[in-house]
Amino acid sequence: MVDKAGFFLETSKELRRLFDKAFVSQNLKAGETLFEQDEHDDRLFVLDKGLLEVSVYSANGRKHALNLLRPESIFGEIAMFDPGPRTARIEAVEDCQLRYIRQAALIAEIAREPHLAAELLSLAGKRMRWMSRQMEEQVFLPPAPRLAAKVLYLAGDDNEIEMSQAQLADYVGVTREVVSKILSEWRREGIVQLSRGRINLCDAAALEKIKNVDPT
């Protein structure tokens, strides 16, 4: 699958060299948490193997899943500019291999190679634009277009999502019943195929039309 958020290590040869020479390895088992929302941490990460879920929790404990991070995704760059509480929780969906660098070590590398600062600022800018799009979808789109946008994003080039409807509901910010009703309609229309814990896209173009409907 392709991570359409565009936070891949391959986008920068300079960052790739930095990760290869200066980062510390870390492993996570499926179900383990890398860090919690509001936990203080100053590390910048790259995911080498596995799958990570990014989620946030409201004050009353309601979960909203934001993203799935796939191999070669870079994340945690906010802590490089403003060390402090993490803005989201990250948990391993499957066994993962990661590397990280702490802020002090990164600053030392930037002192030797100042152009790395521009690379990290560009990465942070991409993240902010992506988060802005997610917020717009969450606020302005009705459930069906919102679900269409999230299914297209999560399915990537494989046109397949392996997660339950309850998990998908966490990404869309609606109930499982709403997701189930919409997916059932799409199945009858031949847009998707459904099986236990899996959704296959049959007509991505139809989902694009649903996603782009004018909410007004």
Backbone as CSV, one residue per row, in Angstrom:
resi,resn,N_x,N_y,N_z,CA_x,CA_y,CA_z,C_x,C_y,C_z
1,MET,0.834,-1.192,0.000,0.000,0.000,0.000,0.878,1.254,0.000
2,VAL,0.328,2.328,-0.492,1.042,3.589,-0.531,0.440,4.537,0.483
3,ASP,1.272,5.135,1.285,0.811,6.109,2.269,0.644,7.449,1.579
4,LYS,-0.596,7.833,1.329,-0.858,9.029,0.562,-0.588,10.301,1.331
5,ALA,-0.279,10.183,2.617,0.076,11.379,3.359,1.443,11.900,2.938
6,GLY,2.275,11.044,2.308,3.533,11.502,1.748,4.641,11.743,2.760
7,PHE,4.658,11.028,3.888,5.684,11.228,4.892,6.705,10.105,4.819
8,PHE,7.080,9.684,3.618,7.992,8.561,3.457,9.439,9.028,3.478
9,LEU,10.295,8.164,4.003,11.717,8.454,4.066,12.314,8.679,2.682
10,GLU,11.783,8.007,1.665,12.377,8.107,0.340,12.220,9.497,-0.271
11,THR,11.410,10.360,0.355,11.240,11.705,-0.186,12.492,12.548,0.005
12,SER,13.445,12.104,0.799,14.640,12.891,1.063,15.860,11.996,1.206
13,LYS,16.831,12.166,0.307,18.072,11.408,0.411,18.850,11.820,1.652
14,GLU,18.763,13.110,2.016,19.484,13.588,3.191,18.941,12.954,4.464
15,LEU,17.597,12.894,4.574,17.009,12.272,5.749,17.302,10.782,5.788
16,ARG,17.329,10.146,4.634,17.648,8.713,4.601,19.048,8.470,5.140
17,ARG,20.007,9.293,4.734,21.378,9.120,5.238,21.430,9.348,6.745
18,LEU,20.670,10.334,7.214,20.637,10.603,8.650,20.082,9.412,9.416
19,PHE,18.979,8.862,8.932,18.388,7.714,9.616,19.321,6.507,9.586
20,ASP,20.079,6.355,8.524,20.962,5.204,8.407,22.142,5.279,9.375
21,LYS,22.597,6.499,9.682,23.838,6.591,10.468,23.627,6.969,11.931
22,ALA,22.515,7.625,12.260,22.426,8.248,13.579,21.287,7.728,14.444
23,PHE,20.536,6.745,13.972,19.335,6.359,14.705,19.509,5.086,15.512
24,VAL,18.730,5.001,16.600,18.738,3.860,17.504,17.577,2.937,17.166
25,SER,17.812,1.636,17.169,16.778,0.665,16.814,15.846,0.392,17.990
26,GLN,14.592,0.079,17.671,13.603,-0.283,18.678,12.596,-1.237,18.055
27,ASN,12.172,-2.249,18.816,11.167,-3.202,18.355,9.906,-3.093,19.195
28,LEU,8.761,-3.322,18.557,7.476,-3.351,19.255,6.734,-4.614,18.864
29,LYS,6.083,-5.242,19.825,5.197,-6.357,19.542,3.800,-5.830,19.217
30,ALA,3.051,-6.596,18.443,1.679,-6.209,18.130,0.905,-5.958,19.418
31,GLY,0.215,-4.817,19.467,-0.547,-4.446,20.649,0.207,-3.564,21.624
32,GLU,1.524,-3.463,21.464,2.308,-2.594,22.342,2.152,-1.136,21.917
33,THR,2.261,-0.240,22.889,2.147,1.192,22.632,3.534,1.818,22.553
34,LEU,3.767,2.594,21.507,5.039,3.300,21.370,5.064,4.507,22.303
35,PHE,4.016,5.310,22.274,3.836,6.376,23.255,2.362,6.747,23.328
36,GLU,1.982,7.327,24.448,0.602,7.721,24.693,0.395,9.197,24.349
37,GLN,-0.834,9.547,24.051,-1.204,10.948,23.895,-0.904,11.688,25.202
38,ASP,-0.291,12.868,25.089,0.093,13.731,26.221,1.344,13.252,26.945
39,GLU,1.930,12.151,26.512,3.190,11.699,27.106,4.337,12.534,26.544
40,HIS,5.268,12.935,27.405,6.405,13.742,26.957,7.422,12.848,26.249
41,ASP,7.880,13.305,25.089,8.797,12.514,24.281,9.471,13.461,23.288
42,ASP,10.748,13.222,22.969,11.442,14.132,22.048,12.072,13.386,20.877
43,ARG,11.513,12.235,20.506,12.128,11.403,19.475,11.472,11.575,18.104
44,LEU,12.288,11.499,17.076,11.843,11.431,15.684,12.038,9.990,15.222
45,PHE,11.011,9.400,14.594,11.011,7.980,14.256,10.930,7.742,12.751
46,VAL,11.421,6.575,12.354,11.099,5.999,11.050,10.682,4.552,11.302
47,LEU,9.635,4.121,10.620,9.152,2.744,10.736,9.783,1.909,9.626
48,ASP,10.545,0.887,10.000,11.206,0.026,9.020,10.342,-1.169,8.628
49,LYS,9.561,-1.684,9.585,8.768,-2.880,9.312,7.554,-2.876,10.221
50,GLY,6.408,-3.305,9.666,5.211,-3.422,10.476,4.178,-2.353,10.155
51,LEU,3.236,-2.183,11.066,2.111,-1.279,10.876,1.773,-0.636,12.217
52,LEU,1.633,0.684,12.223,1.327,1.435,13.435,0.035,2.217,13.256
53,GLU,-0.767,2.253,14.310,-1.992,3.052,14.289,-1.785,4.323,15.097
54,VAL,-2.204,5.456,14.514,-2.160,6.759,15.180,-3.588,7.116,15.582
55,SER,-3.800,7.441,16.855,-5.150,7.751,17.319,-5.103,8.818,18.405
56,VAL,-6.242,9.465,18.613,-6.388,10.441,19.697,-7.618,10.066,20.502
57,TYR,-7.643,10.541,21.745,-8.764,10.254,22.633,-9.327,11.563,23.178
58,SER,-10.646,11.618,23.240,-11.305,12.787,23.807,-11.226,12.731,25.327
59,ALA,-11.684,13.804,25.974,-11.643,13.864,27.434,-12.493,12.771,28.080
60,ASN,-13.544,12.331,27.373,-14.406,11.275,27.924,-13.981,9.877,27.469
61,GLY,-12.806,9.792,26.825,-12.253,8.491,26.469,-12.652,7.956,25.118
62,ARG,-13.345,8.743,24.301,-13.737,8.267,22.981,-12.545,8.312,22.041
63,LYS,-12.357,7.219,21.305,-11.213,7.090,20.412,-11.552,7.570,19.011
64,HIS,-10.575,8.263,18.397,-10.675,8.596,16.973,-9.344,8.247,16.323
65,ALA,-9.347,7.237,15.460,-8.130,6.825,14.760,-7.850,7.791,13.619
66,LEU,-6.593,8.179,13.467,-6.218,9.176,12.467,-5.536,8.583,11.251
67,ASN,-4.670,7.587,11.469,-3.826,7.147,10.358,-3.244,5.776,10.642
68,LEU,-2.842,5.101,9.582,-2.036,3.891,9.671,-0.677,4.205,9.056
69,LEU,0.375,3.985,9.823,1.730,4.231,9.350,2.329,2.929,8.853
70,ARG,2.918,2.999,7.654,3.480,1.815,7.005,4.990,1.960,6.878
71,PRO,5.694,0.886,6.495,7.159,0.946,6.454,7.693,2.146,5.676
72,GLU,8.735,2.754,6.250,9.444,3.942,5.772,8.697,5.235,6.062
73,SER,7.617,5.171,6.842,6.962,6.396,7.286,7.813,7.086,8.352
74,ILE,7.909,8.413,8.262,8.567,9.231,9.268,7.495,9.873,10.123
75,PHE,7.711,9.910,11.437,6.721,10.547,12.308,7.391,11.014,13.594
76,GLY,6.704,11.910,14.299,7.225,12.453,15.546,7.992,13.740,15.376
77,GLU,7.894,14.355,14.189,8.716,15.536,13.913,8.307,16.760,14.737
78,ILE,7.074,16.794,15.241,6.650,17.939,16.051,7.544,18.086,17.276
79,ALA,7.961,16.970,17.849,8.809,17.003,19.046,10.180,17.602,18.760
80,MET,10.583,17.624,17.497,11.866,18.224,17.160,11.836,19.741,17.332
81,PHE,10.688,20.328,17.064,10.563,21.787,17.129,9.983,22.258,18.456
82,ASP,9.189,21.424,19.083,8.532,21.818,20.328,8.411,20.598,21.237
83,PRO,9.505,20.199,21.892,9.437,19.030,22.767,8.357,19.216,23.840
84,GLY,7.561,18.216,24.010,6.476,18.308,24.970,5.525,17.150,24.802
85,PRO,4.300,17.305,25.264,3.334,16.209,25.201,3.043,15.782,23.768
86,ARG,2.980,14.490,23.549,2.604,13.964,22.244,1.145,14.306,21.946
87,THR,0.874,14.586,20.679,-0.475,14.976,20.284,-1.353,13.780,19.948
88,ALA,-0.774,12.569,19.922,-1.548,11.379,19.576,-0.911,10.155,20.228
89,ARG,-1.647,9.077,20.203,-1.181,7.785,20.722,-0.793,6.907,19.540
90,ILE,0.302,6.158,19.654,0.732,5.264,18.580,0.891,3.855,19.134
91,GLU,0.203,2.919,18.484,0.188,1.522,18.907,0.523,0.621,17.729
92,ALA,1.253,-0.449,18.002,1.625,-1.403,16.961,0.436,-2.293,16.604
93,VAL,0.065,-2.288,15.329,-0.985,-3.177,14.835,-0.412,-4.574,14.603
94,GLU,0.849,-4.631,14.216,1.576,-5.884,14.063,2.997,-5.660,14.557
95,ASP,3.801,-6.721,14.649,5.183,-6.568,15.113,5.904,-5.530,14.258
96,CYS,6.635,-4.636,14.912,7.255,-3.510,14.221,8.739,-3.395,14.550
97,GLN,9.495,-2.900,13.584,10.881,-2.502,13.772,10.978,-1.020,13.434
98,LEU,11.554,-0.243,14.360,11.657,1.198,14.189,13.081,1.660,14.461
99,ARG,13.348,2.922,14.085,14.553,3.609,14.504,14.149,5.003,14.956
100,TYR,14.957,5.575,15.862,14.639,6.919,16.343,15.911,7.691,16.639
101,ILE,15.755,9.013,16.701,16.825,9.903,17.125,16.217,10.921,18.075
102,ARG,16.927,11.259,19.150,16.432,12.249,20.101,16.786,13.657,19.634
103,GLN,16.078,14.632,20.192,16.220,16.006,19.725,17.658,16.502,19.821
104,ALA,18.348,16.245,20.947,19.706,16.741,21.116,20.643,16.180,20.047
105,ALA,20.505,14.889,19.737,21.339,14.274,18.707,21.015,14.841,17.339
106,LEU,19.726,15.097,17.085,19.335,15.656,15.793,19.873,17.073,15.623
107,ILE,19.806,17.877,16.686,20.331,19.239,16.612,21.828,19.215,16.296
108,ALA,22.532,18.256,16.869,23.960,18.123,16.580,24.190,17.791,15.110
109,GLU,23.335,16.936,14.536,23.452,16.600,13.121,23.127,17.811,12.245
110,ILE,22.116,18.593,12.650,21.741,19.782,11.878,22.873,20.808,11.901
111,ALA,23.591,20.903,13.034,24.725,21.823,13.111,25.794,21.459,12.086
112,ARG,25.940,20.156,11.829,26.914,19.716,10.832,26.360,19.823,9.421
113,GLU,25.027,19.607,9.281,24.387,19.654,7.959,23.121,20.509,8.045
114,PRO,23.271,21.847,7.960,22.138,22.751,8.175,20.953,22.525,7.242
115,HIS,21.192,21.973,6.065,20.089,21.767,5.112,19.056,20.774,5.648
116,LEU,19.435,19.965,6.653,18.475,19.032,7.234,17.307,19.766,7.887
117,ALA,17.542,20.972,8.382,16.472,21.746,9.006,15.365,22.035,8.005
118,ALA,15.745,22.373,6.772,14.742,22.642,5.734,13.948,21.391,5.407
119,GLU,14.619,20.231,5.412,13.933,18.974,5.138,12.889,18.690,6.221
120,LEU,13.256,18.920,7.463,12.331,18.655,8.558,11.181,19.663,8.571
121,LEU,11.453,20.908,8.229,10.381,21.900,8.131,9.405,21.528,7.027
122,SER,9.930,21.031,5.912,9.066,20.586,4.821,8.192,19.428,5.266
123,LEU,8.768,18.493,6.004,8.008,17.359,6.525,6.901,17.839,7.457
124,ALA,7.226,18.771,8.355,6.223,19.304,9.275,5.111,20.024,8.518
125,GLY,5.476,20.742,7.455,4.469,21.433,6.659,3.518,20.472,5.981
126,LYS,4.052,19.376,5.442,3.195,18.356,4.826,2.235,17.763,5.847
127,ARG,2.753,17.520,7.048,1.904,16.946,8.087,0.766,17.896,8.447
128,MET,1.073,19.181,8.547,0.053,20.154,8.902,-1.018,20.251,7.823
129,ARG,-0.612,20.213,6.543,-1.603,20.262,5.454,-2.476,19.023,5.474
130,TRP,-1.876,17.853,5.735,-2.644,16.622,5.774,-3.641,16.653,6.925
131,MET,-3.194,17.118,8.098,-4.087,17.192,9.244,-5.221,18.180,9.000
132,SER,-4.918,19.260,8.285,-5.960,20.235,7.958,-7.032,19.606,7.079
133,ARG,-6.605,18.781,6.099,-7.579,18.097,5.237,-8.436,17.127,6.041
134,GLN,-7.798,16.415,6.983,-8.561,15.491,7.815,-9.602,16.233,8.648
135,MET,-9.223,17.373,9.179,-10.142,18.170,9.981,-11.313,18.674,9.143
136,GLU,-11.031,19.124,7.926,-12.095,19.602,7.043,-13.084,18.483,6.737
137,GLU,-12.566,17.286,6.446,-13.451,16.151,6.184,-14.318,15.850,7.397
138,GLN,-13.696,15.864,8.579,-14.413,15.509,9.791,-15.519,16.516,10.114
139,VAL,-15.271,17.789,9.827,-16.211,18.840,10.191,-17.300,19.033,9.146
140,PHE,-16.927,18.989,7.866,-17.842,19.435,6.828,-18.510,18.318,6.022
141,LEU,-17.905,17.126,5.964,-18.474,16.080,5.118,-19.489,15.241,5.887
142,PRO,-20.613,14.880,5.242,-21.553,13.922,5.841,-20.891,12.552,5.954
143,PRO,-21.509,11.597,6.673,-20.872,10.302,6.923,-20.457,9.543,5.660
144,ALA,-21.315,9.493,4.628,-20.973,8.693,3.442,-19.752,9.240,2.702
145,PRO,-19.693,10.535,2.374,-18.472,11.046,1.747,-17.239,10.919,2.638
146,ARG,-17.435,11.091,3.941,-16.317,10.949,4.876,-15.794,9.519,4.868
147,LEU,-16.710,8.555,4.865,-16.315,7.149,4.825,-15.635,6.820,3.504
148,ALA,-16.153,7.363,2.402,-15.544,7.123,1.090,-14.115,7.632,1.055
149,ALA,-13.893,8.836,1.593,-12.549,9.406,1.612,-11.605,8.541,2.441
150,LYS,-12.083,8.062,3.585,-11.220,7.277,4.466,-10.946,5.892,3.883
151,VAL,-11.950,5.275,3.245,-11.737,3.966,2.626,-10.715,4.070,1.496
152,LEU,-10.830,5.100,0.675,-9.868,5.288,-0.411,-8.458,5.493,0.138
153,TYR,-8.350,6.258,1.196,-7.044,6.537,1.784,-6.428,5.277,2.389
154,LEU,-7.208,4.555,3.177,-6.677,3.383,3.871,-6.401,2.221,2.921
155,ALA,-7.180,2.117,1.848,-7.011,0.990,0.925,-5.740,1.116,0.100
156,GLY,-5.339,2.345,-0.232,-4.121,2.537,-1.002,-4.175,1.850,-2.354
157,ASP,-3.007,1.451,-2.852,-2.927,0.843,-4.180,-3.438,-0.588,-4.205
158,ASP,-3.545,-1.243,-3.045,-3.996,-2.630,-2.998,-5.513,-2.760,-3.091
159,ASN,-6.224,-1.622,-2.943,-7.698,-1.648,-2.979,-8.271,-2.618,-1.956
160,GLU,-7.642,-2.651,-0.786,-8.076,-3.590,0.251,-7.792,-3.014,1.627
161,ILE,-8.726,-3.225,2.538,-8.547,-2.815,3.927,-8.782,-4.025,4.810
162,GLU,-7.846,-4.289,5.706,-8.007,-5.382,6.657,-8.265,-4.793,8.038
163,MET,-9.511,-4.584,8.363,-9.911,-4.124,9.689,-11.405,-4.334,9.832
164,SER,-11.858,-4.374,11.064,-13.277,-4.558,11.312,-14.038,-3.270,11.035
165,GLN,-15.365,-3.390,10.914,-16.177,-2.199,10.702,-16.141,-1.297,11.933
166,ALA,-15.995,-1.887,13.105,-15.875,-1.081,14.330,-14.585,-0.263,14.301
167,GLN,-13.491,-0.873,13.836,-12.235,-0.137,13.724,-12.340,0.970,12.687
168,LEU,-12.981,0.675,11.571,-13.163,1.684,10.534,-13.991,2.852,11.057
169,ALA,-14.982,2.555,11.874,-15.802,3.611,12.474,-14.953,4.557,13.310
170,ASP,-13.912,4.028,13.965,-13.011,4.873,14.745,-12.280,5.879,13.856
171,TYR,-11.991,5.488,12.622,-11.298,6.384,11.694,-12.233,7.452,11.131
172,VAL,-13.486,7.104,10.984,-14.433,8.024,10.353,-15.093,8.942,11.381
173,GLY,-15.121,8.514,12.634,-15.749,9.313,13.676,-17.253,9.159,13.727
174,VAL,-17.743,7.955,13.382,-19.173,7.650,13.451,-19.326,6.306,14.159
175,THR,-20.554,5.854,14.338,-20.780,4.570,14.987,-20.572,3.422,14.005
176,ARG,-20.367,2.220,14.564,-20.217,1.038,13.707,-21.478,0.794,12.904
177,GLU,-22.645,1.098,13.487,-23.907,0.881,12.782,-23.999,1.743,11.528
178,VAL,-23.526,2.974,11.614,-23.527,3.858,10.441,-22.616,3.310,9.356
179,VAL,-21.412,2.881,9.743,-20.478,2.294,8.781,-21.079,1.055,8.137
180,SER,-21.683,0.181,8.942,-22.272,-1.051,8.424,-23.376,-0.763,7.405
181,LYS,-24.232,0.204,7.707,-25.333,0.547,6.795,-24.809,1.066,5.459
182,ILE,-23.824,1.973,5.507,-23.285,2.541,4.266,-22.557,1.473,3.453
183,LEU,-21.745,0.648,4.121,-21.016,-0.399,3.400,-21.976,-1.405,2.773
184,SER,-23.057,-1.714,3.455,-24.050,-2.639,2.884,-24.664,-2.066,1.618
185,GLU,-24.940,-0.779,1.623,-25.463,-0.124,0.420,-24.445,-0.176,-0.706
186,TRP,-23.186,0.082,-0.389,-22.132,0.039,-1.404,-21.930,-1.373,-1.937
187,ARG,-22.101,-2.368,-1.087,-21.975,-3.757,-1.557,-23.081,-4.078,-2.555
188,ARG,-24.305,-3.657,-2.257,-25.415,-3.906,-3.189,-25.198,-3.205,-4.527
189,GLU,-24.494,-2.077,-4.490,-24.235,-1.321,-5.715,-22.974,-1.792,-6.433
190,GLY,-22.291,-2.778,-5.865,-21.086,-3.325,-6.497,-19.850,-2.473,-6.311
191,ILE,-19.878,-1.552,-5.346,-18.735,-0.672,-5.115,-17.671,-1.362,-4.271
192,VAL,-18.098,-2.186,-3.308,-17.161,-2.908,-2.452,-17.620,-4.350,-2.296
193,GLN,-16.677,-5.193,-1.878,-16.975,-6.546,-1.425,-16.605,-6.623,0.050
194,LEU,-17.436,-7.305,0.831,-17.219,-7.380,2.263,-17.013,-8.826,2.696
195,SER,-16.056,-9.016,3.565,-15.868,-10.301,4.235,-15.424,-9.997,5.656
196,ARG,-15.330,-10.997,6.478,-15.014,-10.765,7.886,-13.643,-10.099,8.033
197,GLY,-13.642,-8.868,8.553,-12.398,-8.166,8.785,-11.712,-7.661,7.543
198,ARG,-12.445,-7.592,6.425,-11.803,-7.157,5.179,-12.802,-6.443,4.285
199,ILE,-12.320,-5.399,3.608,-13.110,-4.666,2.619,-12.285,-4.575,1.349
200,ASN,-12.843,-5.008,0.239,-12.188,-4.905,-1.058,-12.904,-3.883,-1.920
201,LEU,-12.138,-2.969,-2.515,-12.717,-1.964,-3.393,-12.902,-2.542,-4.790
202,CYS,-14.115,-2.426,-5.312,-14.405,-2.880,-6.673,-14.550,-1.714,-7.645
203,ASP,-14.929,-0.556,-7.134,-15.179,0.603,-7.985,-14.690,1.858,-7.267
204,ALA,-13.380,2.096,-7.360,-12.794,3.261,-6.693,-13.329,4.559,-7.271
205,ALA,-13.628,4.554,-8.575,-14.152,5.769,-9.210,-15.483,6.181,-8.583
206,ALA,-16.316,5.203,-8.257,-17.600,5.509,-7.621,-17.381,6.131,-6.246
207,LEU,-16.388,5.609,-5.508,-16.088,6.186,-4.202,-15.550,7.607,-4.338
208,GLU,-14.773,7.867,-5.387,-14.280,9.226,-5.616,-15.444,10.186,-5.823
209,LYS,-16.468,9.741,-6.566,-17.636,10.595,-6.794,-18.378,10.859,-5.479
210,ILE,-18.503,9.808,-4.664,-19.192,9.969,-3.364,-18.388,10.908,-2.475
211,LYS,-17.065,10.745,-2.480,-16.200,11.579,-1.638,-16.295,13.052,-2.026
212,ASN,-16.445,13.323,-3.298,-16.403,14.690,-3.794,-17.781,15.353,-3.885
213,VAL,-18.790,14.725,-3.297,-20.129,15.319,-3.339,-20.115,16.644,-2.601
214,ASP,-20.836,17.596,-3.112,-20.938,18.910,-2.486,-21.889,18.819,-1.281
215,PRO,-21.398,19.033,-0.046,-22.252,18.884,1.124,-23.364,19.916,1.193
216,THR,-23.266,20.989,0.398,-24.315,21.996,0.397,-25.454,21.602,-0.512
